[in-house]
Short mmCIF file of C-alpha atoms and ligand atoms in Angstrom, two decimals:
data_model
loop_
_atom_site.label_atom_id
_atom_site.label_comp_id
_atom_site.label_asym_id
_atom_site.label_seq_id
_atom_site.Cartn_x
_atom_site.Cartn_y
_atom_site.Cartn_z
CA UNK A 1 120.53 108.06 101.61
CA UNK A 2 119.27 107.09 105.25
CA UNK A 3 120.51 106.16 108.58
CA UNK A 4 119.49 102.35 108.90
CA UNK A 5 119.54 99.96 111.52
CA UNK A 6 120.24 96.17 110.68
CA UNK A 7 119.94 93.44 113.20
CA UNK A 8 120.83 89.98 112.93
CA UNK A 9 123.86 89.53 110.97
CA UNK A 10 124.57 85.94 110.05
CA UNK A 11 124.91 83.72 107.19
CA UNK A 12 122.21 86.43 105.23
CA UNK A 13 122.60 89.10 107.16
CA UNK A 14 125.68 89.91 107.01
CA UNK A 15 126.03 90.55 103.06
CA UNK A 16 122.51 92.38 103.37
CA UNK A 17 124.15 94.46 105.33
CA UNK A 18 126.94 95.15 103.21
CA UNK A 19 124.67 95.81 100.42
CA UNK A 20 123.08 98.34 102.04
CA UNK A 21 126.11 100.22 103.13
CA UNK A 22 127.21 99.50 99.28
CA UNK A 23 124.53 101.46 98.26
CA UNK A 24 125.25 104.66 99.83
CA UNK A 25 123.27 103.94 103.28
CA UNK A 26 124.51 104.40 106.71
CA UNK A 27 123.67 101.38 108.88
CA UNK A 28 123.82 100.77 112.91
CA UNK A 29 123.66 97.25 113.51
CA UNK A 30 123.39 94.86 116.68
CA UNK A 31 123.92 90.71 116.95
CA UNK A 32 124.71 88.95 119.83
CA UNK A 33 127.42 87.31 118.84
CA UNK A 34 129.99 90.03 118.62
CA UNK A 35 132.13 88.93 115.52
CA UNK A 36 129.69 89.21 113.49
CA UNK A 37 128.90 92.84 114.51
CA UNK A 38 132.95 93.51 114.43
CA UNK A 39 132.66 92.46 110.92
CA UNK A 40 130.06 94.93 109.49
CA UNK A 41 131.95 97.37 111.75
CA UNK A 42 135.19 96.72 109.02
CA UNK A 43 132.80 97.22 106.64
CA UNK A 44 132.07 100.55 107.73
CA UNK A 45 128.87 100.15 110.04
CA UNK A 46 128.37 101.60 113.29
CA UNK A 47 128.27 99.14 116.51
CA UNK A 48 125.06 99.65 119.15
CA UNK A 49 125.06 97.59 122.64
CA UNK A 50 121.72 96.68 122.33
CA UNK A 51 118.56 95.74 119.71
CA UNK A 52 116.66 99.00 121.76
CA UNK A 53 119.82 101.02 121.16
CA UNK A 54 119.24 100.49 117.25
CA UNK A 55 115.84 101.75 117.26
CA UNK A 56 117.01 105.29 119.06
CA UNK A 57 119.60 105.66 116.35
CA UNK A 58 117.14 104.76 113.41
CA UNK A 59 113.68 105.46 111.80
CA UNK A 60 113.41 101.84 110.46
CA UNK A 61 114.84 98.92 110.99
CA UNK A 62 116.08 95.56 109.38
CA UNK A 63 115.92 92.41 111.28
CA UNK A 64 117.52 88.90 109.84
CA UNK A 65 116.74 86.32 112.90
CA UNK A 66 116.34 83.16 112.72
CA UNK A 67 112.83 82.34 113.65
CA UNK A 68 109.47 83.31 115.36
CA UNK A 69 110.85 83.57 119.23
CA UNK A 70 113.95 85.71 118.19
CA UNK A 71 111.93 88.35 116.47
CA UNK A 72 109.86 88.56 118.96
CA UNK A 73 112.62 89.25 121.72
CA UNK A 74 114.34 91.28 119.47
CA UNK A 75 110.68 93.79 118.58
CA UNK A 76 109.23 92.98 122.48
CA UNK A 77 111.21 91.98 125.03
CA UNK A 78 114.20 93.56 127.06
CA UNK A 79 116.39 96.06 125.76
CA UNK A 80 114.50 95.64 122.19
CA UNK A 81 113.48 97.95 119.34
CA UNK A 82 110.06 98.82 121.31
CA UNK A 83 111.89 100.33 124.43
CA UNK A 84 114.06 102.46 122.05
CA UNK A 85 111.32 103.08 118.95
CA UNK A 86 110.02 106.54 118.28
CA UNK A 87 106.19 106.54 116.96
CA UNK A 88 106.82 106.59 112.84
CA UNK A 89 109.04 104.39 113.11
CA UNK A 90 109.53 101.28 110.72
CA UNK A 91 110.18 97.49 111.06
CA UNK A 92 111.26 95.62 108.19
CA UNK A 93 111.31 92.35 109.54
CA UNK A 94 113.07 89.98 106.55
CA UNK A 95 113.38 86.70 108.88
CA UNK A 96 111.34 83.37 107.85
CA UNK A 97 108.92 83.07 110.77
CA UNK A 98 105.45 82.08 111.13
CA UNK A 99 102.94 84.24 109.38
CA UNK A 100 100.42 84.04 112.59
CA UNK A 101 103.69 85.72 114.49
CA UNK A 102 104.21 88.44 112.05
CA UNK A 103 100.82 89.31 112.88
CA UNK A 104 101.30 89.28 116.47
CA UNK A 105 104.36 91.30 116.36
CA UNK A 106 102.99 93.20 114.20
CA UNK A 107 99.84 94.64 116.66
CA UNK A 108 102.04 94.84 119.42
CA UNK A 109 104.34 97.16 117.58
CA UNK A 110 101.22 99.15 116.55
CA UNK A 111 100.18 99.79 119.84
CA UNK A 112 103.37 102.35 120.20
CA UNK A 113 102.42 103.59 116.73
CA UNK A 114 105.08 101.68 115.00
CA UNK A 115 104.78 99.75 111.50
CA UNK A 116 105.70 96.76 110.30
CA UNK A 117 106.43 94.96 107.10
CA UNK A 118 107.19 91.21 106.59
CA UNK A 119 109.66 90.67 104.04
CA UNK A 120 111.19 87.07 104.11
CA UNK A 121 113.60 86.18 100.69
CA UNK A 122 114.59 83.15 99.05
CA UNK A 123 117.59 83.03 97.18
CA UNK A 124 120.23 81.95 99.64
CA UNK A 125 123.17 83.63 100.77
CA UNK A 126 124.94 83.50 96.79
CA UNK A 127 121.89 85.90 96.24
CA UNK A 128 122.39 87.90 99.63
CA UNK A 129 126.32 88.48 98.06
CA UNK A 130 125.06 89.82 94.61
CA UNK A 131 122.44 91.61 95.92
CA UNK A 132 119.73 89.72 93.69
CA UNK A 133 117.31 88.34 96.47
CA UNK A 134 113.16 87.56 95.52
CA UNK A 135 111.80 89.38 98.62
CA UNK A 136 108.13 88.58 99.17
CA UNK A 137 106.34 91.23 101.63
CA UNK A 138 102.96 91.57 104.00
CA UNK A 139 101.41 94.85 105.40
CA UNK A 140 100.44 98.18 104.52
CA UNK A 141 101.22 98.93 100.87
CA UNK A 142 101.97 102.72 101.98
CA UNK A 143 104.88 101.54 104.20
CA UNK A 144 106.00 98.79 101.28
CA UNK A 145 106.01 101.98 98.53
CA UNK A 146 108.11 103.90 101.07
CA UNK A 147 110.91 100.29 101.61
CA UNK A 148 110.96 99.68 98.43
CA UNK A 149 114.04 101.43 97.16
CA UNK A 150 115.82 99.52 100.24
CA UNK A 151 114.44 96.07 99.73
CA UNK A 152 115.89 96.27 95.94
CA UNK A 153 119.11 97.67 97.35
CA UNK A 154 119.55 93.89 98.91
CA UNK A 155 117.62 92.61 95.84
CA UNK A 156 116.34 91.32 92.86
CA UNK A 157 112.72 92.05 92.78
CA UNK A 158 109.95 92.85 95.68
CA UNK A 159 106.71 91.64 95.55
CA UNK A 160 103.56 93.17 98.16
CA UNK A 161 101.95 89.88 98.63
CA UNK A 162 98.97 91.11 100.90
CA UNK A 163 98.78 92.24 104.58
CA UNK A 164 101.30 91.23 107.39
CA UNK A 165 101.79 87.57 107.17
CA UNK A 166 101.66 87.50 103.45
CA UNK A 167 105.05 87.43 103.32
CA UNK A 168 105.71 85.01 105.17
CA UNK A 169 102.99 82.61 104.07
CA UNK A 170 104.31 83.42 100.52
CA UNK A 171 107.73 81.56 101.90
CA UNK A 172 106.40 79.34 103.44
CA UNK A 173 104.99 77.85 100.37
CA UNK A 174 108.91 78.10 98.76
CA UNK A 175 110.30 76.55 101.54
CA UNK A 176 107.90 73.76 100.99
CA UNK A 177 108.77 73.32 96.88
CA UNK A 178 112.69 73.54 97.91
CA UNK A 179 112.48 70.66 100.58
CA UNK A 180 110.29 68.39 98.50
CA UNK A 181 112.52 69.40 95.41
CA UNK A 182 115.45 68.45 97.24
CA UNK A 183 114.11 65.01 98.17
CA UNK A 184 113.11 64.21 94.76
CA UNK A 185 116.34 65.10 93.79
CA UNK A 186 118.10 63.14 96.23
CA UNK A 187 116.19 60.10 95.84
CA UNK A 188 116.11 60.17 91.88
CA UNK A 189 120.51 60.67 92.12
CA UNK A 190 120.49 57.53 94.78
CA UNK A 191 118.55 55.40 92.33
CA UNK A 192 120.75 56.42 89.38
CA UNK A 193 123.85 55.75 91.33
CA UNK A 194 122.79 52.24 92.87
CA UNK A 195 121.80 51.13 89.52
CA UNK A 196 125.14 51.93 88.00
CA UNK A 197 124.92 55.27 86.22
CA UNK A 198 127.48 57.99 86.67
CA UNK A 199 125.04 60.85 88.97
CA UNK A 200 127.41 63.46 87.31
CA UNK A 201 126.10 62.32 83.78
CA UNK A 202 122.51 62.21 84.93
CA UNK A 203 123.24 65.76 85.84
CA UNK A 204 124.32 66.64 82.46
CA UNK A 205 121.55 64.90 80.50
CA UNK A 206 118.67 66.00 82.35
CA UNK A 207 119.61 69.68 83.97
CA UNK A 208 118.06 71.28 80.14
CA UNK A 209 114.57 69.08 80.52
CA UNK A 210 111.13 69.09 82.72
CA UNK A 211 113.01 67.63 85.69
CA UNK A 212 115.72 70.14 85.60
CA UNK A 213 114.96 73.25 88.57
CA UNK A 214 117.12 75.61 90.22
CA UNK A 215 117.46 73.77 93.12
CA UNK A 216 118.92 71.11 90.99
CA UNK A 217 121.23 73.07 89.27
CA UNK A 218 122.39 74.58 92.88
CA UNK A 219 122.27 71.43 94.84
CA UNK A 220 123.81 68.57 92.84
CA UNK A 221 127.26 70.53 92.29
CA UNK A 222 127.53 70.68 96.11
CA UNK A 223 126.63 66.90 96.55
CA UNK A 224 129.16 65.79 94.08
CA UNK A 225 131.66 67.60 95.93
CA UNK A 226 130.59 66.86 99.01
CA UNK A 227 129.89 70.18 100.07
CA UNK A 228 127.62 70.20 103.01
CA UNK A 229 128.75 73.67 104.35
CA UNK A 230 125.75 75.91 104.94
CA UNK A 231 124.42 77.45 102.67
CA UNK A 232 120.67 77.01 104.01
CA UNK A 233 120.74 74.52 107.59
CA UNK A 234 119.03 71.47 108.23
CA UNK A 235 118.07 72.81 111.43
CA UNK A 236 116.35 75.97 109.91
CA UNK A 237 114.55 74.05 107.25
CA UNK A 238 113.07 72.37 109.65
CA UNK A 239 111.63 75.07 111.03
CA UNK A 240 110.05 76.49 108.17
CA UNK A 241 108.68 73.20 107.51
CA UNK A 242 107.15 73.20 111.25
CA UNK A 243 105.58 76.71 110.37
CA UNK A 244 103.96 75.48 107.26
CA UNK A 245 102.42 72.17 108.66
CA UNK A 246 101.43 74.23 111.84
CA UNK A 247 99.92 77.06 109.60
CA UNK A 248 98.36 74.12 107.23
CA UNK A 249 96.86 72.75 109.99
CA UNK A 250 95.72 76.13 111.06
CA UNK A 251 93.60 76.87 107.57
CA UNK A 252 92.49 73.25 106.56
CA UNK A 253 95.43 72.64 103.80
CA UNK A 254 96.86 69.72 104.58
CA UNK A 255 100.57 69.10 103.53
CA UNK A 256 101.57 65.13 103.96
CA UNK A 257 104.79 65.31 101.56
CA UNK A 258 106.00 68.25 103.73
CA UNK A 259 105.91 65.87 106.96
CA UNK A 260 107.75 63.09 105.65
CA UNK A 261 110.71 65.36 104.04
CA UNK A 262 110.47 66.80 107.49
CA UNK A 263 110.77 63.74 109.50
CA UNK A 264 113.62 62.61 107.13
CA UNK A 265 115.36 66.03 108.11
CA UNK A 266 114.94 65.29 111.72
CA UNK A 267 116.28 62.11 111.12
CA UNK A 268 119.60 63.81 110.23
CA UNK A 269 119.46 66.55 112.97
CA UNK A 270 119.21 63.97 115.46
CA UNK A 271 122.19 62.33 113.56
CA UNK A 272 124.42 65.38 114.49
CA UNK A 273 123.67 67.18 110.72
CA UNK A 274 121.37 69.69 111.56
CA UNK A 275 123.79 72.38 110.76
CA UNK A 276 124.71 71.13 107.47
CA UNK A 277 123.16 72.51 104.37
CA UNK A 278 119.99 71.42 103.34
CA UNK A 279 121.86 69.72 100.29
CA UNK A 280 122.87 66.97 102.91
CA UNK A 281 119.20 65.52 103.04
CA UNK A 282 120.93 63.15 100.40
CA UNK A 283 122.67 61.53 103.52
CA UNK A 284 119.20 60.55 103.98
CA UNK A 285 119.38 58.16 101.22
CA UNK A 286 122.87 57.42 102.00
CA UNK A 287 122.35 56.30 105.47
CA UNK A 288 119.75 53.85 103.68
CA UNK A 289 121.51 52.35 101.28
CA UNK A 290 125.23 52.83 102.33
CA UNK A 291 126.37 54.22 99.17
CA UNK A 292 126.93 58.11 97.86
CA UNK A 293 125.80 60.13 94.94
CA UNK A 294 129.33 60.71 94.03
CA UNK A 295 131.04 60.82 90.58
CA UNK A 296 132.33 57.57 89.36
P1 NAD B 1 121.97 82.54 110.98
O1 NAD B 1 121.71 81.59 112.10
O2 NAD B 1 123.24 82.44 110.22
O3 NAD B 1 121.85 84.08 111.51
C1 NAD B 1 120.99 84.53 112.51
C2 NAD B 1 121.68 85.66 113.27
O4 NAD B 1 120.77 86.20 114.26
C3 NAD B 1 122.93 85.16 114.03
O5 NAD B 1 124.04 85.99 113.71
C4 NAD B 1 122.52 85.30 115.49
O6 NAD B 1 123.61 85.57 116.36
C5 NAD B 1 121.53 86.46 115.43
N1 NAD B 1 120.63 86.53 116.59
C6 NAD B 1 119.91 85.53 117.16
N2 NAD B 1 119.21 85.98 118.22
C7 NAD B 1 119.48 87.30 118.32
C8 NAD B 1 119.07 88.33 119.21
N3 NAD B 1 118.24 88.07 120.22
N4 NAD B 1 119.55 89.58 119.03
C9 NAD B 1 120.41 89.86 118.00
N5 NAD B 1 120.85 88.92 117.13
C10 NAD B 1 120.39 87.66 117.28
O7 NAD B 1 120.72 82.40 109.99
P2 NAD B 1 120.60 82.88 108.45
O8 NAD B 1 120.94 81.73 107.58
O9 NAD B 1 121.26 84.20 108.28
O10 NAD B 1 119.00 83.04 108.36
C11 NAD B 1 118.28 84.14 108.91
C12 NAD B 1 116.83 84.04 108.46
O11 NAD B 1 116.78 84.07 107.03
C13 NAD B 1 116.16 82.73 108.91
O12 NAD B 1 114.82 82.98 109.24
C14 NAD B 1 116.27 81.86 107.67
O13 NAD B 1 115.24 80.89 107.63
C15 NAD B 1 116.12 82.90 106.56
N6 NAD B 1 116.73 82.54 105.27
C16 NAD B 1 117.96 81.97 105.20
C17 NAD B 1 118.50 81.62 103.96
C18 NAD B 1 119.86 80.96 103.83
O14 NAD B 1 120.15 80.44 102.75
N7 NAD B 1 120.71 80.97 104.85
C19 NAD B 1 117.77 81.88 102.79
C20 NAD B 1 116.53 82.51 102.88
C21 NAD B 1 116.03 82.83 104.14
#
């Protein structure tokens, strides 16, 4: 087993972690917010002050953040992994950030002879807890081979996509089937409800058909409760959603369902929601029409 550092530990992070250290590892981990570190640290982690004191502790390196900017503090700026890194050393970065930054990051970090991997997942933080995460990954197939026993320590299956980026291109294109999913699902329940049929029985009849998806069968138990606790935010959907119509517009693929689900998302963040799940775009729908998709 291996010495391992992990930094980032929030909603995913944080049971990443733990299955790491479940599976016999021993992990060094950094987040600014300091509860979150004093958690892992009951869990049987080792605390470091600083994302550049991680990388003199450990040969690679995890990184959960939440988007482009933070990895690229955490890998390049003050105090970070680059000031601490030995050459050899290797960057798993698992965050959902633009694939054009991966790259980026990426050549910087090769400069001081360090490697790195994008390896976003999908599966939310349910899958984070068991351990069953799809982790999609970008760069050098030598360096994936060598991960690979630690990616499926956190989950279900790991796929090399392609070269840095890959990965996260690869997400972006889930993040775009989950939003779009989740409006058609929200819109679909409205209509059912405003016309006078029980959304719970919808559920029922249809989760075993064409329309049925995962996302349904995750997301329409939560509305019916009225569980809106996060889960996967508002506010960080729409940031994948920015990545993939900036990156869209980048290669020529344009994306004009993605825009409107995202405009209907900012519509809630600047309502005050943004750090709901993204199972509350039904308030969307429920701002319009003034009623819920709630059992009758
Ligand atoms: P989160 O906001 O809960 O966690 C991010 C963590 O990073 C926080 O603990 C924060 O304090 C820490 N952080 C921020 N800047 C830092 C810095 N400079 N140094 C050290 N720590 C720093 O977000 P999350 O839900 O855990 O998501 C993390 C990433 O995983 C995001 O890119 C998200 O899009 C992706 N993701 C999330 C889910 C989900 O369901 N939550 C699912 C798949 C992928």
């Amino acid at each position: 087993m291996m010495k391992l550092g992990f930094i980032g530990l929030g909603i995913m992070g944080k049971p990443m972690a733990k299955n790491l250290i479940k599976a016999g590892h021993e992990l060094v981990v950094y987040d600014i917010v300091k509860e979150n570190v004093d958690i892992l640290v009951e869990a049987g982690a080792v605390a470091a002050s600083s994302s550049k004191e991680v990388a003199r502790q450990c040969d690679i390196i995890i990184t959960m953040l939440p988007n482009s900017p933070h990895v690229k503090e955490v890998v390049c700026g003050e105090n970070g992994i680059l000031e601490g890194a030995k050459e050899g050393t290797i960057i798993i970065d698992m965050s959902s950030i633009a694939p054009l930054a991966s790259q980026e990051i990426a050549a910087a970090c090769a400069k001081k002879g360090v490697k790195m991997i994008d390896a976003p997942v999908s599966g939310g933080e349910p899958k984070a807890i068991d351990g069953t995460l799809s982790i999609m990954v970008g760069g050098e197939k030598e360096v994936f081979d060598k991960v690979y026993d630690i990616l499926m320590a956190m989950g279900s299956s790991a796929v090399h996509c392609g070269d840095i980026g890959a990965g996260n291109t690869t997400k972006l294109a889930n993040q775009v089937i989950v939003a779009l999913n989740i409006a058609a699902v929200s819109e679909a329940f409205m209509l059912a409800k405003k016309a006078g049929v029980d959304p719970k029985l919808v559920f029922d009849a249809i989760k075993g058909g064409l329309a049925g998806s995962t996302v349904m069968n995750a997301k329409i138990p939560m509305i019916l409760d009225r569980n809106f606790k996060p889960g996967f935010k508002i506010d960080l959907h729409i940031k994948d959603l920015n990545n993939a119509i900036e990156t869209g517009h980048k290669v020529g693929s344009p994306l004009p369902l993605t825009a409107q689900v995202m405009e209907m998302m900012q519509l809630l963040h600047a309502d005050g929601l943004g750090q709901n799940d993204h199972g509350g775009l039904v308030q969307y729908y429920e701002k319009l029409t003034g009623d819920e998709v709630v059992s009758q």
